[in-house]
Amino acid sequence: MNAANIQVRKAPLKNRILKYKWFYVMFLPVLAFVIVFHYLPMFGVYFAFTKYNIIKAPVWVGLKNFKRLFSMPNFWRAFSNTLEISVTSLLLNTGMSVIISLMLNEIVSTRAKKVAQTIIYLPHFMSWVVTAAVFQMLFSPTTSGLLNQLLLKMGLIEESIYFLGNSQWWRLSYYIINIWHNTGWGTIIFMATLTGIDPGIYEAASIDGAGRWKKMWYITLPSLANTIITVLILNLAKVMNLFESVFVLQNNAVMDVSQVLQTYVYYQTFNSGGIPDYGYTTAIGLFRSLVGAALVLMCNYASKKVRGRGIM
């Protein structure tokens, strides 16, 4: 540490603030955003313990909202659907992102690799509303449904299937659509990790007689392991926030397999047939946040046991 740095550290706090005042000014909008949109809403947790319908002032009811919540069969169905759909989507998307990243990494031509990456990334920038409209047309049971017509001509089915209107087929259809929409974007992190692997390691492996598959198994995948675990842990915090992708693809015929906590809150709020009880829906949100935090802590603990360290 040089003398100038020591001198700056010994300077009074007021002088240091004045010296770097423009940095603090630049930081103020970010600080205001974080406080307004991340910290102030936390005080709304109070409403989870009240009966509140906007018209009347909140009335404290203690844990009654949670007792009502846990006694509702529809809530538990939505909760189990949320966990199953979110975790399955997370594992499938992460797995496909890794596979596609490995395939892209094997492309020798830089131009071909960039073109392939661009094509794979594009679906992520398409809104879920447009994505739903496109796949509802592709999966339609009518003559305009490309998938049904293809399966009929191949003789794999005898009559058209309403994939997005059939409880047996809805989740499989959702997973396919979700992979198509999100996998390309997920490859960015893994491609960055692959780019950082020392080429000398591959050259040494080639000298030792290792083929492409052995290089992938003993060099590439171990190098990706930490990134994969980190991505899984970070995305676990969002598994309970499932809404838009499900909402635009569900309908009354598949509510038993597609209703998730966020859509449950939406219908309780806007389709309740009367004045919604915001205290009850806030209780659902609080429970959802606690479950998400618990999942992250559990995964981080498992990471410490397996790798010897977590990310928190």
CSV table of C-alpha atoms in Angstrom, one decimal:
chain,number,residue,atom,x,y,z
A,1,MET,CA,0.0,0.0,0.0
A,2,ASN,CA,1.5,3.3,-1.0
A,3,ALA,CA,1.7,6.5,1.0
A,4,ALA,CA,-1.2,8.2,-0.9
A,5,ASN,CA,-3.6,5.4,-0.1
A,6,ILE,CA,-2.6,5.5,3.6
A,7,GLN,CA,-3.1,9.3,3.6
A,8,VAL,CA,-6.6,8.9,2.1
A,9,ARG,CA,-7.5,6.3,4.7
A,10,LYS,CA,-6.4,8.6,7.5
A,11,ALA,CA,-8.4,11.6,6.2
A,12,PRO,CA,-11.7,12.4,8.1
A,13,LEU,CA,-14.9,10.8,6.8
A,14,LYS,CA,-16.3,14.2,5.9
A,15,ASN,CA,-13.3,15.0,3.7
A,16,ARG,CA,-13.5,11.7,2.0
A,17,ILE,CA,-17.2,12.1,1.2
A,18,LEU,CA,-16.5,15.6,-0.2
A,19,LYS,CA,-13.7,14.2,-2.3
A,20,TYR,CA,-15.8,11.5,-3.8
A,21,LYS,CA,-19.2,13.4,-3.7
A,22,TRP,CA,-20.0,12.8,-7.4
A,23,PHE,CA,-19.7,9.1,-7.0
A,24,TYR,CA,-22.3,9.3,-4.2
A,25,VAL,CA,-24.5,11.5,-6.3
A,26,MET,CA,-24.4,8.8,-9.1
A,27,PHE,CA,-25.3,6.1,-6.5
A,28,LEU,CA,-28.3,8.0,-5.2
A,29,PRO,CA,-30.8,6.9,-7.9
A,30,VAL,CA,-29.8,3.2,-7.4
A,31,LEU,CA,-30.1,3.6,-3.6
A,32,ALA,CA,-33.6,5.2,-4.0
A,33,PHE,CA,-34.7,2.4,-6.3
A,34,VAL,CA,-33.6,-0.3,-3.9
A,35,ILE,CA,-35.3,1.4,-0.9
A,36,VAL,CA,-38.6,2.2,-2.7
A,37,PHE,CA,-39.0,-1.2,-4.5
A,38,HIS,CA,-37.2,-3.6,-2.2
A,39,TYR,CA,-37.2,-2.4,1.4
A,40,LEU,CA,-40.4,-0.3,1.8
A,41,PRO,CA,-42.7,-3.1,0.5
A,42,MET,CA,-41.4,-5.3,3.3
A,43,PHE,CA,-43.5,-3.3,5.7
A,44,GLY,CA,-46.5,-4.6,3.8
A,45,VAL,CA,-46.0,-7.9,5.6
A,46,TYR,CA,-48.2,-6.4,8.3
A,47,PHE,CA,-51.3,-6.9,6.0
A,48,ALA,CA,-50.8,-10.7,6.1
A,49,PHE,CA,-52.1,-10.6,9.6
A,50,THR,CA,-55.1,-8.4,8.9
A,51,LYS,CA,-58.5,-8.4,7.1
A,52,TYR,CA,-58.1,-5.7,4.5
A,53,ASN,CA,-60.3,-4.9,1.5
A,54,ILE,CA,-59.3,-1.3,0.8
A,55,ILE,CA,-62.8,0.0,1.6
A,56,LYS,CA,-62.3,-0.4,5.3
A,57,ALA,CA,-59.2,0.1,7.5
A,58,PRO,CA,-57.1,-3.1,8.1
A,59,VAL,CA,-58.4,-5.1,11.1
A,60,TRP,CA,-55.9,-7.3,13.0
A,61,VAL,CA,-56.8,-11.0,12.8
A,62,GLY,CA,-53.6,-12.6,13.8
A,63,LEU,CA,-53.0,-16.0,12.1
A,64,LYS,CA,-56.6,-16.4,10.8
A,65,ASN,CA,-55.5,-15.8,7.2
A,66,PHE,CA,-52.9,-18.6,7.5
A,67,LYS,CA,-55.4,-21.0,9.1
A,68,ARG,CA,-57.8,-20.3,6.2
A,69,LEU,CA,-55.0,-20.7,3.7
A,70,PHE,CA,-53.8,-24.1,5.0
A,71,SER,CA,-57.4,-25.4,5.1
A,72,MET,CA,-58.0,-24.7,1.4
A,73,PRO,CA,-57.5,-27.8,-0.9
A,74,ASN,CA,-57.1,-25.5,-3.9
A,75,PHE,CA,-54.1,-23.8,-2.2
A,76,TRP,CA,-52.3,-27.1,-1.6
A,77,ARG,CA,-52.9,-28.2,-5.1
A,78,ALA,CA,-51.5,-24.9,-6.4
A,79,PHE,CA,-48.5,-25.2,-4.0
A,80,SER,CA,-47.6,-28.7,-5.2
A,81,ASN,CA,-48.1,-27.7,-8.8
A,82,THR,CA,-45.7,-24.7,-8.3
A,83,LEU,CA,-43.0,-26.8,-6.8
A,84,GLU,CA,-43.3,-29.6,-9.4
A,85,ILE,CA,-43.5,-27.3,-12.4
A,86,SER,CA,-40.8,-24.9,-11.2
A,87,VAL,CA,-38.2,-27.5,-10.1
A,88,THR,CA,-38.7,-29.7,-13.2
A,89,SER,CA,-38.4,-26.6,-15.5
A,90,LEU,CA,-35.3,-25.5,-13.6
A,91,LEU,CA,-33.6,-28.9,-14.0
A,92,LEU,CA,-34.6,-29.3,-17.6
A,93,ASN,CA,-33.6,-25.8,-18.6
A,94,THR,CA,-30.2,-26.1,-16.8
A,95,GLY,CA,-29.5,-29.5,-18.3
A,96,MET,CA,-30.4,-28.4,-21.8
A,97,SER,CA,-28.3,-25.2,-21.4
A,98,VAL,CA,-25.3,-27.3,-20.4
A,99,ILE,CA,-25.8,-29.7,-23.4
A,100,ILE,CA,-26.3,-26.9,-25.9
A,101,SER,CA,-23.3,-25.0,-24.5
A,102,LEU,CA,-21.1,-28.2,-24.9
A,103,MET,CA,-22.4,-28.5,-28.5
A,104,LEU,CA,-21.6,-24.9,-29.3
A,105,ASN,CA,-18.2,-25.2,-27.7
A,106,GLU,CA,-17.4,-28.0,-30.2
A,107,ILE,CA,-18.1,-25.7,-33.2
A,108,VAL,CA,-14.7,-24.9,-34.7
A,109,SER,CA,-15.8,-22.0,-37.0
A,110,THR,CA,-16.1,-18.7,-35.0
A,111,ARG,CA,-18.7,-17.3,-37.5
A,112,ALA,CA,-20.8,-20.5,-37.4
A,113,LYS,CA,-20.7,-20.4,-33.6
A,114,LYS,CA,-21.9,-16.8,-33.4
A,115,VAL,CA,-24.7,-17.5,-35.8
A,116,ALA,CA,-25.8,-20.5,-33.9
A,117,GLN,CA,-25.7,-18.6,-30.6
A,118,THR,CA,-27.7,-15.8,-32.0
A,119,ILE,CA,-30.4,-18.1,-33.3
A,120,ILE,CA,-30.6,-19.9,-29.9
A,121,TYR,CA,-30.8,-16.6,-27.9
A,122,LEU,CA,-33.6,-15.1,-30.0
A,123,PRO,CA,-36.6,-16.9,-28.4
A,124,HIS,CA,-35.8,-15.4,-25.0
A,125,PHE,CA,-36.5,-11.9,-26.4
A,126,MET,CA,-40.0,-12.9,-27.5
A,127,SER,CA,-42.7,-12.1,-24.9
A,128,TRP,CA,-44.6,-15.0,-23.3
A,129,VAL,CA,-47.9,-13.6,-24.8
A,130,VAL,CA,-46.5,-14.0,-28.3
A,131,THR,CA,-44.9,-17.3,-27.5
A,132,ALA,CA,-48.2,-18.7,-26.2
A,133,ALA,CA,-50.0,-17.5,-29.3
A,134,VAL,CA,-47.5,-19.2,-31.6
A,135,PHE,CA,-47.5,-22.5,-29.8
A,136,GLN,CA,-51.3,-22.5,-29.3
A,137,MET,CA,-51.5,-22.4,-33.1
A,138,LEU,CA,-48.8,-25.1,-33.5
A,139,PHE,CA,-50.3,-27.4,-30.9
A,140,SER,CA,-53.9,-26.7,-32.1
A,141,PRO,CA,-56.1,-29.8,-32.6
A,142,THR,CA,-57.6,-28.2,-35.8
A,143,THR,CA,-56.2,-28.6,-39.3
A,144,SER,CA,-54.0,-25.5,-38.7
A,145,GLY,CA,-52.1,-27.4,-35.9
A,146,LEU,CA,-48.8,-28.3,-37.4
A,147,LEU,CA,-47.8,-30.8,-34.8
A,148,ASN,CA,-51.1,-32.8,-34.9
A,149,GLN,CA,-51.1,-32.9,-38.7
A,150,LEU,CA,-47.5,-34.2,-38.6
A,151,LEU,CA,-48.3,-36.9,-36.1
A,152,LEU,CA,-51.4,-37.9,-38.0
A,153,LYS,CA,-49.5,-38.3,-41.3
A,154,MET,CA,-46.8,-40.3,-39.5
A,155,GLY,CA,-49.5,-42.6,-38.1
A,156,LEU,CA,-48.4,-42.0,-34.5
A,157,ILE,CA,-51.9,-40.9,-33.4
A,158,GLU,CA,-55.4,-41.7,-34.7
A,159,GLU,CA,-57.1,-38.4,-33.8
A,160,SER,CA,-55.9,-34.9,-33.0
A,161,ILE,CA,-54.9,-34.1,-29.4
A,162,TYR,CA,-55.5,-30.7,-27.7
A,163,PHE,CA,-52.1,-30.6,-26.1
A,164,LEU,CA,-52.7,-27.3,-24.2
A,165,GLY,CA,-56.3,-28.3,-23.2
A,166,ASN,CA,-55.6,-31.8,-22.0
A,167,SER,CA,-54.4,-32.4,-18.4
A,168,GLN,CA,-52.5,-35.4,-19.5
A,169,TRP,CA,-50.4,-33.4,-22.1
A,170,TRP,CA,-50.3,-29.9,-20.7
A,171,ARG,CA,-47.2,-30.2,-18.5
A,172,LEU,CA,-45.2,-31.9,-21.2
A,173,SER,CA,-46.2,-29.2,-23.7
A,174,TYR,CA,-45.3,-26.5,-21.1
A,175,TYR,CA,-41.8,-28.0,-20.5
A,176,ILE,CA,-41.1,-28.1,-24.2
A,177,ILE,CA,-42.2,-24.5,-24.7
A,178,ASN,CA,-40.3,-23.4,-21.7
A,179,ILE,CA,-37.1,-25.1,-22.9
A,180,TRP,CA,-37.5,-23.5,-26.3
A,181,HIS,CA,-38.0,-20.0,-24.7
A,182,ASN,CA,-35.4,-20.0,-22.0
A,183,THR,CA,-32.6,-22.5,-22.7
A,184,GLY,CA,-30.7,-20.2,-25.2
A,185,TRP,CA,-30.4,-17.4,-22.6
A,186,GLY,CA,-29.2,-19.9,-20.0
A,187,THR,CA,-26.2,-20.9,-22.2
A,188,ILE,CA,-24.6,-17.5,-21.9
A,189,ILE,CA,-23.2,-18.2,-18.4
A,190,PHE,CA,-22.0,-21.7,-19.3
A,191,MET,CA,-20.4,-20.4,-22.5
A,192,ALA,CA,-18.5,-17.8,-20.5
A,193,THR,CA,-17.2,-20.5,-18.2
A,194,LEU,CA,-16.2,-22.7,-21.1
A,195,THR,CA,-14.3,-19.8,-22.7
A,196,GLY,CA,-12.3,-19.4,-19.5
A,197,ILE,CA,-10.9,-22.9,-19.5
A,198,ASP,CA,-7.2,-22.9,-20.2
A,199,PRO,CA,-6.6,-24.4,-23.8
A,200,GLY,CA,-3.4,-25.8,-22.5
A,201,ILE,CA,-5.3,-28.4,-20.5
A,202,TYR,CA,-7.0,-29.7,-23.6
A,203,GLU,CA,-3.6,-29.8,-25.4
A,204,ALA,CA,-2.0,-31.8,-22.6
A,205,ALA,CA,-5.0,-34.2,-22.7
A,206,SER,CA,-4.6,-34.6,-26.5
A,207,ILE,CA,-0.9,-35.4,-26.0
A,208,ASP,CA,-1.9,-38.1,-23.4
A,209,GLY,CA,-4.2,-39.6,-26.0
A,210,ALA,CA,-7.5,-38.4,-24.7
A,211,GLY,CA,-10.3,-38.2,-27.2
A,212,ARG,CA,-13.1,-35.6,-27.5
A,213,TRP,CA,-15.5,-37.5,-25.1
A,214,LYS,CA,-12.8,-38.0,-22.5
A,215,LYS,CA,-11.9,-34.3,-22.6
A,216,MET,CA,-15.5,-33.4,-22.2
A,217,TRP,CA,-16.0,-35.8,-19.3
A,218,TYR,CA,-12.8,-35.2,-17.4
A,219,ILE,CA,-12.1,-31.5,-18.2
A,220,THR,CA,-15.1,-29.6,-19.5
A,221,LEU,CA,-17.8,-31.0,-17.2
A,222,PRO,CA,-15.8,-30.7,-13.9
A,223,SER,CA,-15.0,-27.1,-15.0
A,224,LEU,CA,-18.7,-26.4,-15.3
A,225,ALA,CA,-19.7,-28.1,-12.0
A,226,ASN,CA,-19.3,-25.0,-9.8
A,227,THR,CA,-21.2,-22.8,-12.3
A,228,ILE,CA,-24.0,-25.4,-12.6
A,229,ILE,CA,-24.5,-25.5,-8.8
A,230,THR,CA,-24.3,-21.7,-8.5
A,231,VAL,CA,-27.0,-21.3,-11.2
A,232,LEU,CA,-29.3,-23.9,-9.6
A,233,ILE,CA,-29.0,-22.2,-6.2
A,234,LEU,CA,-29.6,-18.7,-7.5
A,235,ASN,CA,-32.6,-19.8,-9.6
A,236,LEU,CA,-34.1,-21.7,-6.7
A,237,ALA,CA,-34.9,-18.3,-5.2
A,238,LYS,CA,-37.3,-17.8,-8.2
A,239,VAL,CA,-39.1,-21.1,-8.2
A,240,MET,CA,-42.1,-19.7,-6.3
A,241,ASN,CA,-42.5,-16.7,-8.6
A,242,LEU,CA,-43.9,-18.7,-11.5
A,243,PHE,CA,-46.7,-16.8,-13.2
A,244,GLU,CA,-46.5,-15.3,-16.7
A,245,SER,CA,-45.4,-18.4,-18.6
A,246,VAL,CA,-48.1,-20.5,-16.9
A,247,PHE,CA,-50.9,-17.9,-17.0
A,248,VAL,CA,-50.8,-17.4,-20.8
A,249,LEU,CA,-50.8,-21.1,-21.5
A,250,GLN,CA,-53.5,-22.3,-19.0
A,251,ASN,CA,-57.2,-22.6,-19.4
A,252,ASN,CA,-60.2,-23.9,-17.4
A,253,ALA,CA,-59.7,-27.5,-18.8
A,254,VAL,CA,-56.2,-27.9,-17.2
A,255,MET,CA,-56.5,-26.0,-13.9
A,256,ASP,CA,-55.9,-29.1,-11.9
A,257,VAL,CA,-52.3,-29.4,-13.3
A,258,SER,CA,-51.5,-25.8,-14.2
A,259,GLN,CA,-52.8,-23.8,-11.3
A,260,VAL,CA,-49.8,-22.3,-9.4
A,261,LEU,CA,-49.5,-20.0,-6.4
A,262,GLN,CA,-49.2,-16.8,-8.4
A,263,THR,CA,-52.2,-17.6,-10.6
A,264,TYR,CA,-54.1,-18.7,-7.5
A,265,VAL,CA,-53.4,-15.3,-6.0
A,266,TYR,CA,-54.5,-13.6,-9.2
A,267,TYR,CA,-57.8,-15.4,-9.4
A,268,GLN,CA,-58.4,-14.9,-5.6
A,269,THR,CA,-57.9,-11.2,-6.2
A,270,PHE,CA,-59.6,-10.5,-9.5
A,271,ASN,CA,-62.1,-13.4,-10.0
A,272,SER,CA,-63.3,-13.8,-6.4
A,273,GLY,CA,-66.8,-12.4,-7.3
A,274,GLY,CA,-66.7,-9.7,-4.7
A,275,ILE,CA,-64.3,-7.3,-2.9
A,276,PRO,CA,-61.0,-9.2,-2.6
A,277,ASP,CA,-59.4,-9.7,0.8
A,278,TYR,CA,-55.8,-8.4,0.4
A,279,GLY,CA,-54.8,-9.6,3.8
A,280,TYR,CA,-55.4,-13.2,2.7
A,281,THR,CA,-53.5,-12.8,-0.6
A,282,THR,CA,-50.7,-11.1,1.2
A,283,ALA,CA,-50.5,-14.1,3.6
A,284,ILE,CA,-50.1,-16.3,0.5
A,285,GLY,CA,-47.3,-14.1,-0.7
A,286,LEU,CA,-45.5,-14.2,2.6
A,287,PHE,CA,-45.8,-18.0,2.8
A,288,ARG,CA,-44.4,-18.2,-0.8
A,289,SER,CA,-41.4,-16.0,0.1
A,290,LEU,CA,-40.6,-18.1,3.2
A,291,VAL,CA,-40.7,-21.3,1.2
A,292,GLY,CA,-38.4,-19.8,-1.5
A,293,ALA,CA,-35.9,-18.7,1.2
A,294,ALA,CA,-36.0,-22.1,2.8
A,295,LEU,CA,-35.3,-23.8,-0.6
A,296,VAL,CA,-32.3,-21.5,-1.2
A,297,LEU,CA,-30.9,-22.2,2.3
A,298,MET,CA,-31.3,-25.9,1.9
A,299,CYS,CA,-29.6,-26.0,-1.4
A,300,ASN,CA,-26.8,-23.8,-0.1
A,301,TYR,CA,-26.3,-26.2,2.8
A,302,ALA,CA,-26.2,-29.1,0.5
A,303,SER,CA,-23.6,-27.3,-1.6
A,304,LYS,CA,-21.4,-26.8,1.5
A,305,LYS,CA,-21.6,-30.5,2.2
A,306,VAL,CA,-20.8,-31.6,-1.3
A,307,ARG,CA,-18.3,-28.9,-2.4
A,308,GLY,CA,-17.1,-27.7,1.1
A,309,ARG,CA,-18.5,-24.2,0.4
A,310,GLY,CA,-21.7,-22.5,-0.5
A,311,ILE,CA,-22.4,-19.2,-2.3
A,312,MET,CA,-23.7,-17.3,0.8
